[in-house]
């Protein structure tokens, strides 16, 4: 039951104030499904590169291979797949059984995730007094970001940034540790157990809450294990497409270039709102 896995709104509010993120226990059914989901993603990654790269990355959906061996100017060395509920591969691609299985498992996972998404949106609304619930109760607002960081000697796998969207669920890492947040002027490990997921606000969540919430600056650093074997991670973004504003990337550029670590934390709503533009 979801009611047994979530914290009270007051405890969540304290978490956001003390460390910038909160944690939620996995419901048992969702935790079991996660293992099938991760296995399907890993099998997808084992496919030949040319097979994976035939899947286009368009408007934030699809597969993208950021291979620094081929393009040294890339910031990160990874492959990723952004999948929304009901996402379909173009029929002319003749999807493999591995790809079909991955998409089926993703849809099932998002379906099972919805009660938790709705409950978290309710908590965020209780914490801030602003309208989060209408965004968390629509499965079309959820995007799974499947990540595979290649084995590498780089000290940082994912460079610091706040997420652009509403709020983020950090669901899985194949390698213990490595996820860090910038809070109280220093980098700290984001600590949560294997049976938990982390949740933290993005820039749109900060805007909607009128800066009661802070879009958490985070990064992923390497370990001896990830240097040798790589790292698989999964996050789930909850975006707010019904919200009339969005971060103005066209004018201000990538968030890494706009904010120093934690640079958005002390901004007042009047100044922070200038970073956004009308969605339509």
PDB file of C-alpha atoms in Angstrom:
ATOM      1  CA  UNK A   1       0.000   0.000   0.000  1.00  0.00           C
ATOM      2  CA  UNK A   2       1.286   3.476  -0.869  1.00  0.00           C
ATOM      3  CA  UNK A   3       0.066   4.825   2.459  1.00  0.00           C
ATOM      4  CA  UNK A   4       2.655   2.683   4.220  1.00  0.00           C
ATOM      5  CA  UNK A   5       5.567   3.865   2.123  1.00  0.00           C
ATOM      6  CA  UNK A   6       5.385   7.642   2.093  1.00  0.00           C
ATOM      7  CA  UNK A   7       6.477  10.128   4.725  1.00  0.00           C
ATOM      8  CA  UNK A   8       4.192  12.772   6.142  1.00  0.00           C
ATOM      9  CA  UNK A   9       4.169  16.140   4.445  1.00  0.00           C
ATOM     10  CA  UNK A  10       5.838  17.646   7.515  1.00  0.00           C
ATOM     11  CA  UNK A  11       8.690  15.091   7.438  1.00  0.00           C
ATOM     12  CA  UNK A  12       9.141  15.689   3.711  1.00  0.00           C
ATOM     13  CA  UNK A  13       9.238  19.439   4.279  1.00  0.00           C
ATOM     14  CA  UNK A  14      11.957  18.964   6.891  1.00  0.00           C
ATOM     15  CA  UNK A  15      13.936  16.751   4.493  1.00  0.00           C
ATOM     16  CA  UNK A  16      13.842  19.374   1.740  1.00  0.00           C
ATOM     17  CA  UNK A  17      14.940  22.052   4.208  1.00  0.00           C
ATOM     18  CA  UNK A  18      17.723  19.998   5.827  1.00  0.00           C
ATOM     19  CA  UNK A  19      19.222  18.197   2.826  1.00  0.00           C
ATOM     20  CA  UNK A  20      17.382  19.251  -0.351  1.00  0.00           C
ATOM     21  CA  UNK A  21      15.779  15.877  -1.083  1.00  0.00           C
ATOM     22  CA  UNK A  22      13.531  13.299   0.520  1.00  0.00           C
ATOM     23  CA  UNK A  23      13.268   9.514   0.299  1.00  0.00           C
ATOM     24  CA  UNK A  24      10.415   7.091  -0.236  1.00  0.00           C
ATOM     25  CA  UNK A  25      10.316   3.362   0.343  1.00  0.00           C
ATOM     26  CA  UNK A  26       9.605   1.159  -2.650  1.00  0.00           C
ATOM     27  CA  UNK A  27       6.235  -0.591  -2.521  1.00  0.00           C
ATOM     28  CA  UNK A  28       6.999  -4.325  -2.690  1.00  0.00           C
ATOM     29  CA  UNK A  29       5.254  -4.915  -6.024  1.00  0.00           C
ATOM     30  CA  UNK A  30       7.067  -1.978  -7.632  1.00  0.00           C
ATOM     31  CA  UNK A  31      10.417  -3.124  -6.244  1.00  0.00           C
ATOM     32  CA  UNK A  32       9.941  -6.594  -7.754  1.00  0.00           C
ATOM     33  CA  UNK A  33       9.015  -5.103 -11.117  1.00  0.00           C
ATOM     34  CA  UNK A  34      12.107  -2.896 -11.034  1.00  0.00           C
ATOM     35  CA  UNK A  35      14.399  -5.926 -11.307  1.00  0.00           C
ATOM     36  CA  UNK A  36      12.709  -7.069 -14.543  1.00  0.00           C
ATOM     37  CA  UNK A  37      12.875  -3.510 -15.817  1.00  0.00           C
ATOM     38  CA  UNK A  38      16.616  -3.148 -15.128  1.00  0.00           C
ATOM     39  CA  UNK A  39      17.347  -6.517 -16.695  1.00  0.00           C
ATOM     40  CA  UNK A  40      15.473  -5.454 -19.848  1.00  0.00           C
ATOM     41  CA  UNK A  41      17.490  -2.208 -20.027  1.00  0.00           C
ATOM     42  CA  UNK A  42      20.797  -4.012 -19.626  1.00  0.00           C
ATOM     43  CA  UNK A  43      19.890  -6.476 -22.380  1.00  0.00           C
ATOM     44  CA  UNK A  44      18.983  -3.563 -24.641  1.00  0.00           C
ATOM     45  CA  UNK A  45      22.422  -2.037 -24.015  1.00  0.00           C
ATOM     46  CA  UNK A  46      24.072  -5.314 -25.011  1.00  0.00           C
ATOM     47  CA  UNK A  47      22.691  -4.981 -28.534  1.00  0.00           C
ATOM     48  CA  UNK A  48      25.115  -3.876 -31.287  1.00  0.00           C
ATOM     49  CA  UNK A  49      25.693  -0.115 -31.398  1.00  0.00           C
ATOM     50  CA  UNK A  50      24.477   0.241 -34.979  1.00  0.00           C
ATOM     51  CA  UNK A  51      21.221  -1.486 -34.030  1.00  0.00           C
ATOM     52  CA  UNK A  52      20.577   0.838 -31.078  1.00  0.00           C
ATOM     53  CA  UNK A  53      21.531   3.979 -32.992  1.00  0.00           C
ATOM     54  CA  UNK A  54      18.832   3.429 -35.605  1.00  0.00           C
ATOM     55  CA  UNK A  55      16.362   4.604 -32.913  1.00  0.00           C
ATOM     56  CA  UNK A  56      16.119   8.412 -33.219  1.00  0.00           C
ATOM     57  CA  UNK A  57      16.250  10.851 -30.311  1.00  0.00           C
ATOM     58  CA  UNK A  58      13.491  13.376 -31.124  1.00  0.00           C
ATOM     59  CA  UNK A  59      11.878  15.957 -28.836  1.00  0.00           C
ATOM     60  CA  UNK A  60      13.310  14.417 -25.702  1.00  0.00           C
ATOM     61  CA  UNK A  61      12.324  10.824 -26.533  1.00  0.00           C
ATOM     62  CA  UNK A  62      14.328   7.927 -27.919  1.00  0.00           C
ATOM     63  CA  UNK A  63      17.896   6.659 -27.804  1.00  0.00           C
ATOM     64  CA  UNK A  64      21.073   8.732 -27.789  1.00  0.00           C
ATOM     65  CA  UNK A  65      24.668   7.506 -27.725  1.00  0.00           C
ATOM     66  CA  UNK A  66      27.131   9.998 -26.262  1.00  0.00           C
ATOM     67  CA  UNK A  67      30.369   8.175 -26.963  1.00  0.00           C
ATOM     68  CA  UNK A  68      33.393  10.319 -26.108  1.00  0.00           C
ATOM     69  CA  UNK A  69      35.639   7.888 -27.963  1.00  0.00           C
ATOM     70  CA  UNK A  70      33.985   9.129 -31.153  1.00  0.00           C
ATOM     71  CA  UNK A  71      33.426  12.724 -30.029  1.00  0.00           C
ATOM     72  CA  UNK A  72      35.901  13.885 -27.349  1.00  0.00           C
ATOM     73  CA  UNK A  73      34.065  17.216 -26.973  1.00  0.00           C
ATOM     74  CA  UNK A  74      31.093  15.550 -25.270  1.00  0.00           C
ATOM     75  CA  UNK A  75      30.676  16.359 -21.587  1.00  0.00           C
ATOM     76  CA  UNK A  76      29.521  12.884 -20.502  1.00  0.00           C
ATOM     77  CA  UNK A  77      30.423   9.389 -21.750  1.00  0.00           C
ATOM     78  CA  UNK A  78      27.165   7.421 -21.730  1.00  0.00           C
ATOM     79  CA  UNK A  79      24.176   6.090 -23.618  1.00  0.00           C
ATOM     80  CA  UNK A  80      20.595   6.892 -22.663  1.00  0.00           C
ATOM     81  CA  UNK A  81      17.024   6.099 -23.616  1.00  0.00           C
ATOM     82  CA  UNK A  82      14.123   8.435 -22.757  1.00  0.00           C
ATOM     83  CA  UNK A  83      10.809   6.569 -22.739  1.00  0.00           C
ATOM     84  CA  UNK A  84       7.331   7.885 -21.998  1.00  0.00           C
ATOM     85  CA  UNK A  85       4.167   5.882 -21.410  1.00  0.00           C
ATOM     86  CA  UNK A  86       2.914   4.477 -24.698  1.00  0.00           C
ATOM     87  CA  UNK A  87       6.134   5.307 -26.547  1.00  0.00           C
ATOM     88  CA  UNK A  88       6.398   3.342 -29.792  1.00  0.00           C
ATOM     89  CA  UNK A  89       9.293   2.754 -32.120  1.00  0.00           C
ATOM     90  CA  UNK A  90       8.722   3.681 -35.770  1.00  0.00           C
ATOM     91  CA  UNK A  91       7.335   0.577 -37.486  1.00  0.00           C
ATOM     92  CA  UNK A  92       9.865   0.739 -40.318  1.00  0.00           C
ATOM     93  CA  UNK A  93      12.609  -0.019 -37.766  1.00  0.00           C
ATOM     94  CA  UNK A  94      11.300  -3.565 -37.236  1.00  0.00           C
ATOM     95  CA  UNK A  95      11.791  -3.618 -33.454  1.00  0.00           C
ATOM     96  CA  UNK A  96      13.741  -6.511 -31.979  1.00  0.00           C
ATOM     97  CA  UNK A  97      12.221  -8.771 -29.338  1.00  0.00           C
ATOM     98  CA  UNK A  98      14.579  -7.124 -26.813  1.00  0.00           C
ATOM     99  CA  UNK A  99      13.226  -3.674 -27.647  1.00  0.00           C
ATOM    100  CA  UNK A 100       9.594  -4.806 -27.587  1.00  0.00           C
ATOM    101  CA  UNK A 101      10.117  -6.408 -24.189  1.00  0.00           C
ATOM    102  CA  UNK A 102      11.755  -3.250 -22.786  1.00  0.00           C
ATOM    103  CA  UNK A 103       8.853  -1.037 -23.878  1.00  0.00           C
ATOM    104  CA  UNK A 104       6.282  -3.459 -22.444  1.00  0.00           C
ATOM    105  CA  UNK A 105       8.063  -3.535 -19.081  1.00  0.00           C
ATOM    106  CA  UNK A 106       8.359   0.278 -19.073  1.00  0.00           C
ATOM    107  CA  UNK A 107       4.602   0.704 -19.606  1.00  0.00           C
ATOM    108  CA  UNK A 108       3.867  -1.769 -16.833  1.00  0.00           C
ATOM    109  CA  UNK A 109       6.295  -0.028 -14.487  1.00  0.00           C
ATOM    110  CA  UNK A 110       4.754   3.415 -15.113  1.00  0.00           C
ATOM    111  CA  UNK A 111       1.268   1.995 -14.559  1.00  0.00           C
ATOM    112  CA  UNK A 112       2.347   0.527 -11.233  1.00  0.00           C
ATOM    113  CA  UNK A 113       4.139   3.754 -10.316  1.00  0.00           C
ATOM    114  CA  UNK A 114       1.087   5.988 -10.662  1.00  0.00           C
ATOM    115  CA  UNK A 115      -0.309   5.640  -7.096  1.00  0.00           C
ATOM    116  CA  UNK A 116       3.079   6.676  -5.741  1.00  0.00           C
ATOM    117  CA  UNK A 117       3.325   9.577  -8.193  1.00  0.00           C
ATOM    118  CA  UNK A 118      -0.094  10.808  -7.125  1.00  0.00           C
ATOM    119  CA  UNK A 119       0.757  10.549  -3.429  1.00  0.00           C
ATOM    120  CA  UNK A 120       4.043  12.450  -3.835  1.00  0.00           C
ATOM    121  CA  UNK A 121       2.239  15.217  -5.748  1.00  0.00           C
ATOM    122  CA  UNK A 122      -0.248  15.485  -2.887  1.00  0.00           C
ATOM    123  CA  UNK A 123       2.598  15.815  -0.389  1.00  0.00           C
ATOM    124  CA  UNK A 124       4.320  18.502  -2.463  1.00  0.00           C
ATOM    125  CA  UNK A 125       1.048  20.412  -2.623  1.00  0.00           C
ATOM    126  CA  UNK A 126       0.600  20.128   1.153  1.00  0.00           C
ATOM    127  CA  UNK A 127       4.182  21.293   1.705  1.00  0.00           C
ATOM    128  CA  UNK A 128       3.964  24.342  -0.580  1.00  0.00           C
ATOM    129  CA  UNK A 129       0.291  25.215  -0.927  1.00  0.00           C
ATOM    130  CA  UNK A 130       0.675  25.208  -4.724  1.00  0.00           C
ATOM    131  CA  UNK A 131      -0.982  23.027  -7.374  1.00  0.00           C
ATOM    132  CA  UNK A 132       1.201  19.938  -7.793  1.00  0.00           C
ATOM    133  CA  UNK A 133      -1.532  17.287  -7.790  1.00  0.00           C
ATOM    134  CA  UNK A 134      -2.775  17.849 -11.346  1.00  0.00           C
ATOM    135  CA  UNK A 135       0.733  17.173 -12.649  1.00  0.00           C
ATOM    136  CA  UNK A 136       1.455  14.022 -10.663  1.00  0.00           C
ATOM    137  CA  UNK A 137      -1.760  12.184 -11.532  1.00  0.00           C
ATOM    138  CA  UNK A 138      -1.185  11.948 -15.293  1.00  0.00           C
ATOM    139  CA  UNK A 139       1.038   9.109 -16.505  1.00  0.00           C
ATOM    140  CA  UNK A 140       1.756  11.027 -19.705  1.00  0.00           C
ATOM    141  CA  UNK A 141       3.723  13.532 -17.617  1.00  0.00           C
ATOM    142  CA  UNK A 142       6.254  10.859 -16.611  1.00  0.00           C
ATOM    143  CA  UNK A 143       9.464  10.164 -18.542  1.00  0.00           C
ATOM    144  CA  UNK A 144      11.858   7.366 -17.659  1.00  0.00           C
ATOM    145  CA  UNK A 145      15.492   8.167 -18.334  1.00  0.00           C
ATOM    146  CA  UNK A 146      17.523   4.981 -18.658  1.00  0.00           C
ATOM    147  CA  UNK A 147      21.255   5.579 -18.346  1.00  0.00           C
ATOM    148  CA  UNK A 148      24.361   3.524 -18.975  1.00  0.00           C
ATOM    149  CA  UNK A 149      27.643   5.208 -18.130  1.00  0.00           C
ATOM    150  CA  UNK A 150      30.444   3.483 -19.987  1.00  0.00           C
ATOM    151  CA  UNK A 151      33.507   2.221 -18.063  1.00  0.00           C
ATOM    152  CA  UNK A 152      35.858   5.189 -17.843  1.00  0.00           C
ATOM    153  CA  UNK A 153      38.573   6.812 -15.755  1.00  0.00           C
ATOM    154  CA  UNK A 154      36.822  10.194 -15.555  1.00  0.00           C
ATOM    155  CA  UNK A 155      36.311  11.303 -11.912  1.00  0.00           C
ATOM    156  CA  UNK A 156      32.827  12.680 -12.702  1.00  0.00           C
ATOM    157  CA  UNK A 157      30.289  10.662 -14.698  1.00  0.00           C
ATOM    158  CA  UNK A 158      27.481  13.245 -14.738  1.00  0.00           C
ATOM    159  CA  UNK A 159      28.494  16.869 -14.226  1.00  0.00           C
ATOM    160  CA  UNK A 160      26.639  19.091 -11.779  1.00  0.00           C
ATOM    161  CA  UNK A 161      23.224  20.421 -12.749  1.00  0.00           C
ATOM    162  CA  UNK A 162      19.684  20.972 -11.483  1.00  0.00           C
ATOM    163  CA  UNK A 163      16.999  19.188 -13.502  1.00  0.00           C
ATOM    164  CA  UNK A 164      14.814  21.407 -15.684  1.00  0.00           C
ATOM    165  CA  UNK A 165      11.499  19.688 -15.017  1.00  0.00           C
ATOM    166  CA  UNK A 166       9.091  19.537 -12.103  1.00  0.00           C
ATOM    167  CA  UNK A 167      10.472  16.874  -9.794  1.00  0.00           C
ATOM    168  CA  UNK A 168      12.680  13.823 -10.155  1.00  0.00           C
ATOM    169  CA  UNK A 169      12.565  10.310  -8.739  1.00  0.00           C
ATOM    170  CA  UNK A 170      16.016   8.705  -8.592  1.00  0.00           C
ATOM    171  CA  UNK A 171      15.075   5.047  -8.886  1.00  0.00           C
ATOM    172  CA  UNK A 172      18.152   2.867  -9.314  1.00  0.00           C
ATOM    173  CA  UNK A 173      21.939   2.621  -9.464  1.00  0.00           C
ATOM    174  CA  UNK A 174      23.869  -0.533 -10.233  1.00  0.00           C
ATOM    175  CA  UNK A 175      26.868   0.818  -8.303  1.00  0.00           C
ATOM    176  CA  UNK A 176      26.551   1.842  -4.634  1.00  0.00           C
ATOM    177  CA  UNK A 177      27.073   5.530  -3.901  1.00  0.00           C
ATOM    178  CA  UNK A 178      28.332   8.127  -6.345  1.00  0.00           C
ATOM    179  CA  UNK A 179      25.212  10.307  -6.403  1.00  0.00           C
ATOM    180  CA  UNK A 180      26.029  13.605  -4.688  1.00  0.00           C
ATOM    181  CA  UNK A 181      24.139  16.809  -3.927  1.00  0.00           C
ATOM    182  CA  UNK A 182      25.450  20.308  -3.322  1.00  0.00           C
ATOM    183  CA  UNK A 183      23.927  21.520  -0.080  1.00  0.00           C
ATOM    184  CA  UNK A 184      25.101  23.944   2.609  1.00  0.00           C
ATOM    185  CA  UNK A 185      27.996  24.959   0.346  1.00  0.00           C
ATOM    186  CA  UNK A 186      29.532  21.510  -0.010  1.00  0.00           C
ATOM    187  CA  UNK A 187      29.179  18.269  -1.947  1.00  0.00           C
ATOM    188  CA  UNK A 188      27.608  15.469   0.067  1.00  0.00           C
ATOM    189  CA  UNK A 189      26.655  11.870  -0.749  1.00  0.00           C
ATOM    190  CA  UNK A 190      22.912  11.417  -1.186  1.00  0.00           C
ATOM    191  CA  UNK A 191      22.303   8.607   1.278  1.00  0.00           C
ATOM    192  CA  UNK A 192      19.346   6.279   0.934  1.00  0.00           C
ATOM    193  CA  UNK A 193      18.936   2.511   1.207  1.00  0.00           C
ATOM    194  CA  UNK A 194      18.531  -0.053  -1.565  1.00  0.00           C
ATOM    195  CA  UNK A 195      14.823  -0.257  -0.745  1.00  0.00           C
ATOM    196  CA  UNK A 196      14.287   3.491  -1.189  1.00  0.00           C
ATOM    197  CA  UNK A 197      14.165   6.024  -3.985  1.00  0.00           C
ATOM    198  CA  UNK A 198      15.133   9.691  -3.713  1.00  0.00           C
ATOM    199  CA  UNK A 199      12.904  12.557  -4.775  1.00  0.00           C
ATOM    200  CA  UNK A 200      14.018  16.131  -5.380  1.00  0.00           C
ATOM    201  CA  UNK A 201      12.650  19.252  -7.091  1.00  0.00           C
ATOM    202  CA  UNK A 202      13.669  20.527 -10.513  1.00  0.00           C
ATOM    203  CA  UNK A 203      13.653  24.100 -11.776  1.00  0.00           C
ATOM    204  CA  UNK A 204       9.981  23.977 -12.709  1.00  0.00           C
ATOM    205  CA  UNK A 205       9.137  22.670  -9.245  1.00  0.00           C
ATOM    206  CA  UNK A 206      11.035  25.583  -7.737  1.00  0.00           C
ATOM    207  CA  UNK A 207       9.148  28.003  -9.991  1.00  0.00           C
ATOM    208  CA  UNK A 208       5.737  26.494  -9.252  1.00  0.00           C
ATOM    209  CA  UNK A 209       6.398  26.613  -5.499  1.00  0.00           C
ATOM    210  CA  UNK A 210       7.629  30.199  -5.777  1.00  0.00           C
ATOM    211  CA  UNK A 211      11.030  29.154  -4.414  1.00  0.00           C
ATOM    212  CA  UNK A 212       9.722  27.303  -1.376  1.00  0.00           C
ATOM    213  CA  UNK A 213      11.386  24.257  -2.951  1.00  0.00           C
ATOM    214  CA  UNK A 214      14.905  24.431  -4.422  1.00  0.00           C
ATOM    215  CA  UNK A 215      15.920  22.617  -7.578  1.00  0.00           C
ATOM    216  CA  UNK A 216      18.619  20.331  -6.245  1.00  0.00           C
ATOM    217  CA  UNK A 217      22.087  20.626  -7.770  1.00  0.00           C
ATOM    218  CA  UNK A 218      23.487  17.097  -8.112  1.00  0.00           C
ATOM    219  CA  UNK A 219      26.153  15.082  -9.889  1.00  0.00           C
ATOM    220  CA  UNK A 220      27.436  11.516 -10.221  1.00  0.00           C
ATOM    221  CA  UNK A 221      31.058  10.711  -9.383  1.00  0.00           C
ATOM    222  CA  UNK A 222      32.924   7.561 -10.319  1.00  0.00           C
ATOM    223  CA  UNK A 223      34.154   4.702  -8.161  1.00  0.00           C
ATOM    224  CA  UNK A 224      36.604   1.876  -8.717  1.00  0.00           C
ATOM    225  CA  UNK A 225      33.651  -0.355  -9.598  1.00  0.00           C
ATOM    226  CA  UNK A 226      32.161   2.053 -12.146  1.00  0.00           C
ATOM    227  CA  UNK A 227      35.589   2.658 -13.698  1.00  0.00           C
ATOM    228  CA  UNK A 228      35.865  -1.043 -14.384  1.00  0.00           C
ATOM    229  CA  UNK A 229      32.279  -2.119 -15.101  1.00  0.00           C
ATOM    230  CA  UNK A 230      30.367   1.065 -15.859  1.00  0.00           C
ATOM    231  CA  UNK A 231      27.154   2.148 -14.157  1.00  0.00           C
ATOM    232  CA  UNK A 232      23.462   1.655 -14.919  1.00  0.00           C
ATOM    233  CA  UNK A 233      21.046   4.227 -13.498  1.00  0.00           C
ATOM    234  CA  UNK A 234      17.352   5.011 -13.860  1.00  0.00           C
ATOM    235  CA  UNK A 235      15.552   8.232 -13.032  1.00  0.00           C
ATOM    236  CA  UNK A 236      11.954   9.248 -13.605  1.00  0.00           C
ATOM    237  CA  UNK A 237      11.067  12.841 -14.438  1.00  0.00           C
ATOM    238  CA  UNK A 238       7.666  14.302 -13.642  1.00  0.00           C
ATOM    239  CA  UNK A 239       7.158  17.251 -15.945  1.00  0.00           C
ATOM    240  CA  UNK A 240       4.338  19.773 -15.791  1.00  0.00           C
ATOM    241  CA  UNK A 241       3.190  20.280 -19.406  1.00  0.00           C
ATOM    242  CA  UNK A 242      -0.043  21.893 -18.236  1.00  0.00           C
ATOM    243  CA  UNK A 243       1.933  24.549 -16.355  1.00  0.00           C
ATOM    244  CA  UNK A 244       2.006  27.758 -18.441  1.00  0.00           C
ATOM    245  CA  UNK A 245       5.765  28.327 -18.002  1.00  0.00           C
ATOM    246  CA  UNK A 246       8.960  26.452 -18.851  1.00  0.00           C
ATOM    247  CA  UNK A 247      12.666  27.095 -18.373  1.00  0.00           C
ATOM    248  CA  UNK A 248      13.899  29.322 -21.228  1.00  0.00           C
ATOM    249  CA  UNK A 249      16.821  27.243 -22.475  1.00  0.00           C
ATOM    250  CA  UNK A 250      16.862  29.086 -25.802  1.00  0.00           C
ATOM    251  CA  UNK A 251      17.743  32.353 -24.081  1.00  0.00           C
ATOM    252  CA  UNK A 252      19.795  31.181 -21.113  1.00  0.00           C
ATOM    253  CA  UNK A 253      21.338  27.917 -22.334  1.00  0.00           C
ATOM    254  CA  UNK A 254      21.965  24.626 -20.467  1.00  0.00           C
ATOM    255  CA  UNK A 255      21.456  24.824 -16.723  1.00  0.00           C
ATOM    256  CA  UNK A 256      25.108  23.918 -16.082  1.00  0.00           C
ATOM    257  CA  UNK A 257      26.097  27.170 -17.792  1.00  0.00           C
ATOM    258  CA  UNK A 258      23.554  29.315 -15.940  1.00  0.00           C
ATOM    259  CA  UNK A 259      24.034  28.213 -12.348  1.00  0.00           C
ATOM    260  CA  UNK A 260      27.123  27.585 -10.307  1.00  0.00           C
ATOM    261  CA  UNK A 261      26.505  24.755  -7.805  1.00  0.00           C
ATOM    262  CA  UNK A 262      23.568  25.874  -5.676  1.00  0.00           C
ATOM    263  CA  UNK A 263      23.348  29.196  -7.521  1.00  0.00           C
ATOM    264  CA  UNK A 264      19.554  28.976  -7.672  1.00  0.00           C
ATOM    265  CA  UNK A 265      19.036  28.296  -3.963  1.00  0.00           C
ATOM    266  CA  UNK A 266      18.972  31.888  -2.726  1.00  0.00           C
ATOM    267  CA  UNK A 267      17.144  33.416  -5.667  1.00  0.00           C
ATOM    268  CA  UNK A 268      13.920  35.278  -4.922  1.00  0.00           C
ATOM    269  CA  UNK A 269      10.797  34.446  -6.954  1.00  0.00           C
ATOM    270  CA  UNK A 270      10.886  37.766  -8.842  1.00  0.00           C
ATOM    271  CA  UNK A 271      14.375  37.075 -10.207  1.00  0.00           C
ATOM    272  CA  UNK A 272      13.912  33.335 -10.617  1.00  0.00           C
ATOM    273  CA  UNK A 273      10.759  33.790 -12.701  1.00  0.00           C
ATOM    274  CA  UNK A 274      12.761  35.758 -15.267  1.00  0.00           C
ATOM    275  CA  UNK A 275      14.421  32.497 -16.301  1.00  0.00           C
ATOM    276  CA  UNK A 276      11.096  31.173 -17.572  1.00  0.00           C
ATOM    277  CA  UNK A 277       8.983  31.829 -20.623  1.00  0.00           C
ATOM    278  CA  UNK A 278       5.419  31.018 -21.632  1.00  0.00           C
ATOM    279  CA  UNK A 279       5.101  27.436 -22.798  1.00  0.00           C
ATOM    280  CA  UNK A 280       2.716  28.308 -25.636  1.00  0.00           C
TER     281      UNK A 280
END
